[in-house]
Amino acid sequence: MKSLSALIPRGSVLDGTADFVVNLADLATLTEDEAREFLDSNVLTSGMEMLLSQAFARLAGIGSASGIYKLSESMGGGKTQSMIVAGILARFPHLAKRMEFHAHLPDAKPDVVASFTGRSTDKRVWVAVGKALGTSFDADRAPSETEWRDALKGRSALILLDELAFYLVHAASQGSKEDGTRAATLAAIALTNLFGAVRDYKECRRCVIVIADLQKDWEQGAEELARIMRANDVLGGTMQSVSNEMAKGAQTIAPVDNSKDELYAILRRRLFKAIDVSSKDVDAIADAYATELKKASAIIERPTMKVREEILASYPFHFSTKHLIASFNDNPGFQKTRDVIRLMASIVRSLWAKGSAEVGRHHLLSLDVADLNDANVASRFIEIKKSLQDAMQTDIANSGTSHAETLDEETDDLATSCAKWIFSASLSEVHPRGLTDAELAEYLLAPGRSILGLHDALKKLYDTCWYIEQTKSGRYLFNRHKNLNAQVNSYTNVCTNADRDSKIEDKLGEMFEPKGKGCYQRLEVLPALDQVQLERDKATLVILKPDTDFQKFFLGQKYKNRVAFLTAVDQTGIFNVNKKAQRLWAISQVVRDLTPDDSQYKKAKETEAVYQTELFLALKAVFSKFAYPLVDDEGETALIGTTLLDGYIDQKTGHHVKYRNEEASKGEFVVEATLREANKFQVFSPGASDDKLKVYQPLRTRIEAFLFPPTGRATWDQIRDGAASRGHMLWTEPGTLDRMREALVTAGAWREEAGQLQKPPFDEITGVVIEYARDKESGAITTTDIKLAHADKLFVREDAGDWKAHPTDQPLVSEAMLVEFKAVDSTGKNQEGKPYRIENSIDLAHDFVPSPNPGHQFVKIKVVPPSSKLLYSLDGSNPANNGKPYSKPGIEVLEGVTVRLHVEKGGVVRDLSITVPLPHAGGSGTGASVGIKPDLPVTVSGKAFAHLVTRSAAYQFLTSLPAHARLQMVQAKVTVAATDNTVTLTWDRKTRRTAEQALAAFEFLDKQLTGAEWSLKFEQLHFASGKELLQWQVDTSCKIDPVQVTQ
């Protein structure tokens, strides 16, 4: 496959003497040899052929109604070239055979060839043309149409007019405003009259005018010309008038058709003397490129065969050349074809100057071949778009010091190539500018060239260059303004180690902060190890730089099982981390300097996010060396090294999650996953229906094997210390050990005694559990259930007496104040446990009953157990020493006196003081005797005795009444509840009956209804005197509410 070595550039291109600027003023003085050389270096374009064919047909008088041909193309677009070719063939018709016309050029030998270039500002255009026609026109007056007609009458004339826009602008600027206006106006009138004469008079039917379009005949571009015209109304009007008159009947022709690949033909002709390449050779080159493009079809968007066809048309130029040049063809000041030839000539000259070896490396001549360190080449690019000069020198080419050049070594020279392609696509003044990554890949690909590192090279360029940008549509381009990289670079240069390290520490802290605190609870990021304090109940992750000796620190720690270390793989990776951290710190300063209203704020925030990601990826790649405590071959706690995993398992979904920037704060889960895989960390979380002992078994097994001493007994603090110190132990969630202990002790799998835990096998101790009831009236203790543990005999003792055997299947009834039970293993295998004790108590209750003696009350005492010894005193002395025994019916005490009581039984003692209340002044008070006159009869309402509804209650009431008491309106009733049978005996309201008579009535009723229950009602109970009522209350302990009493 042939390289560019098969091409032979023209000598004038290589030595830099080639002059691609042509001037219409030289036409009249060209010799035939010069004309022949000029034609040989030119290409007959389709536009030029159309112009020559139609113009010469009119000159020959055999066709073409149009006599005016307007060449519409920007400066340097082939207008002057086409005029000169027309002039040469008009002067030397026989040279037409040197050009490859599709059809024979009409034979024409004009009588006169008149040419004028607007650069000849020292001449009057009408005077110069008239002189060429053999007519003398007055310089101070514009010729009329008829004067032009007469000068051209019957003649075959070719009139060539170039750069008239320049001429008219210059004319308008001469002298005073009035002078300029007059000069421009005269020229406009002269030209419009010339156009009218050629167009409208039959006498001029063999005359041809070829003129450049005024609107596109300005070196600085149409926009600049329009600005000049707006600034000068007269000039604007003049220019418009000439343009309008020119357009009447004129035929517009574009000398070069860019859509037909004519540019490539022109470049081949103008730059190369010979191209020793056959069509098969070109096919081979196109096929080679197509093969490379096909391999990269995943990223190349355009069809491979389309590119192949473009190579066949563009050879020896790269297929992108026409498209890229077209993008900046309309830049102000760019002279289209002329400047393209100059640009490509400078590239050819620079490449061939490097020698045949360098030329032989290339198969197509592309814009990225341009050596922008060559001043001649660089100047051509700068002329296209001067605003990108700083971008070129800073980012692309600066004798090896530009940003792209410094990246070449690490990108296999892709950085500079990418930069040059992007730069070439950024030269346009219109949008869209730049290249997508797909277009860039397409342009970079060549036989034997790999673009595997393209993405990385682009990334590095984008992160490094000061003028590069990327549009929302993904196009990379160079801009005239500095980007954020420049600001970032400025801050990067002043970033201190402390600033850099703070970003690293912050990011590592964000990545591994223990939020869930399941696996570890504390984090130390790049600390001084002498400042790290390990805790017994909290695991600590320590992140260290690679040169830190953490083994020595580890060996000196008590709680070796409460620390893990994460460190960098090597120092080389730290260099990359530092670089990323510097850039992150720098962009953070840029963001701080901006406000949300700044145009670059959003971009800066996006860049900051990107740099955050880059630092995360760098840290993730570097800090992956992990060490955790386990045991060595000697069974001693030691650090075991491994590599941190690249992800973790989502405990909710069970899916594997890759550790990436979006999950940057989930480093805790990655550490947990690493320790899970190493069987160092486990979660013990029994559910409500789970067997807790089974769930905790793996952890229990390790604790019993490694943390309990040979005695099988240990304090809980000893267990926790061992779990924190020995590498044998698992890491678990906080609180797991305490929950396991509670579950095991509750289930009896472990025992707790005297502040120590005991593991199986246990020393069994006998025991007894008693359930009992206490009678509230007698105070007697009665066992209801007796259970022995690890024993077969039960012994009982009462009030510290002798131990006596008691059967376990019979209840024990005891009135003792202390009852003790002990379980005994008759085999002697099990140790005797502590006795089970039941301690009885003394209950005291008292009541006041009115005394028949005025000013006194009876104090009635109830003691449980009734067998207790009860002593009392009324004089304030201690009844335990001088007290009197209590007897029924009670203690008669003067109101306001305090009674001291002392009760004892079986070593249990209880003392109580009771003060008899005084009556309230002016009425009945607590003392019930107040208001009842001892000597007068008294009546009690029957409502006070509503409780007499049982045989025992009625009988006890009737038998307690004094002999003189009488019942009025009595009803005696007996009832059998089961059969609902009732017999009632009722006396009239007036009759009063004794208690004996009421008892006789019930005896009579019992005979009527066997097995019945009694019920007694009456309206009134009469006592012979108040004293009798009061005595009855004392005797029966029955208290009557004074409200129910009348006298």
XYZ file of N, CA and C in Angstrom, residues 764-768 787-794 822-833:
75
model
N -24.796 -29.330 90.303
C -26.207 -29.224 90.612
C -26.413 -28.991 92.101
N -27.343 -28.175 92.439
C -27.674 -27.822 93.816
C -29.140 -28.152 94.043
N -29.412 -28.784 95.189
C -30.808 -29.122 95.480
C -31.603 -27.866 95.756
N -32.879 -27.959 95.505
C -33.738 -26.817 95.753
C -35.173 -27.244 95.893
N -35.948 -26.376 96.502
C -37.372 -26.648 96.680
C -38.137 -25.355 96.427
N -42.387 -28.573 95.113
C -41.583 -29.124 94.022
C -40.131 -29.197 94.459
N -39.533 -30.367 94.274
C -38.130 -30.578 94.621
C -37.279 -30.556 93.342
N -36.060 -30.055 93.459
C -35.105 -30.040 92.347
C -33.831 -30.721 92.804
N -33.410 -31.723 92.006
C -32.177 -32.455 92.296
C -32.192 -33.026 93.714
N -33.370 -33.415 94.223
C -33.501 -33.970 95.578
C -34.681 -34.954 95.620
N -34.697 -35.801 96.659
C -35.808 -36.753 96.807
C -36.422 -36.728 98.197
N -35.881 -35.885 99.120
C -36.402 -35.791 100.472
C -36.684 -34.332 100.813
N -37.785 -34.145 101.603
C -38.150 -32.810 102.054
C -38.144 -32.783 103.577
N -36.235 -27.592 103.305
C -34.986 -27.871 102.594
C -35.111 -29.198 101.861
N -34.465 -29.199 100.650
C -34.470 -30.385 99.798
C -33.153 -31.123 99.987
N -33.241 -32.443 100.105
C -32.047 -33.235 100.357
C -31.989 -34.376 99.342
N -30.744 -34.523 98.764
C -30.487 -35.654 97.873
C -29.948 -36.791 98.735
N -30.739 -37.810 98.919
C -30.355 -38.895 99.821
C -29.146 -39.666 99.313
N -28.833 -39.515 98.000
C -27.670 -40.219 97.450
C -26.384 -39.467 97.744
N -26.510 -38.194 98.102
C -25.328 -37.384 98.386
C -24.631 -36.862 97.135
N -25.214 -37.076 95.966
C -24.580 -36.647 94.705
C -24.623 -35.136 94.531
N -25.765 -34.544 94.870
C -25.943 -33.114 94.641
C -25.789 -32.332 95.932
N -25.228 -31.144 95.765
C -24.984 -30.273 96.910
C -26.296 -29.703 97.426
N -26.379 -29.626 98.768
C -27.607 -29.126 99.382
C -27.697 -27.623 99.200
N -28.856 -27.185 98.710
C -29.046 -25.771 98.470
C -29.626 -25.048 99.659
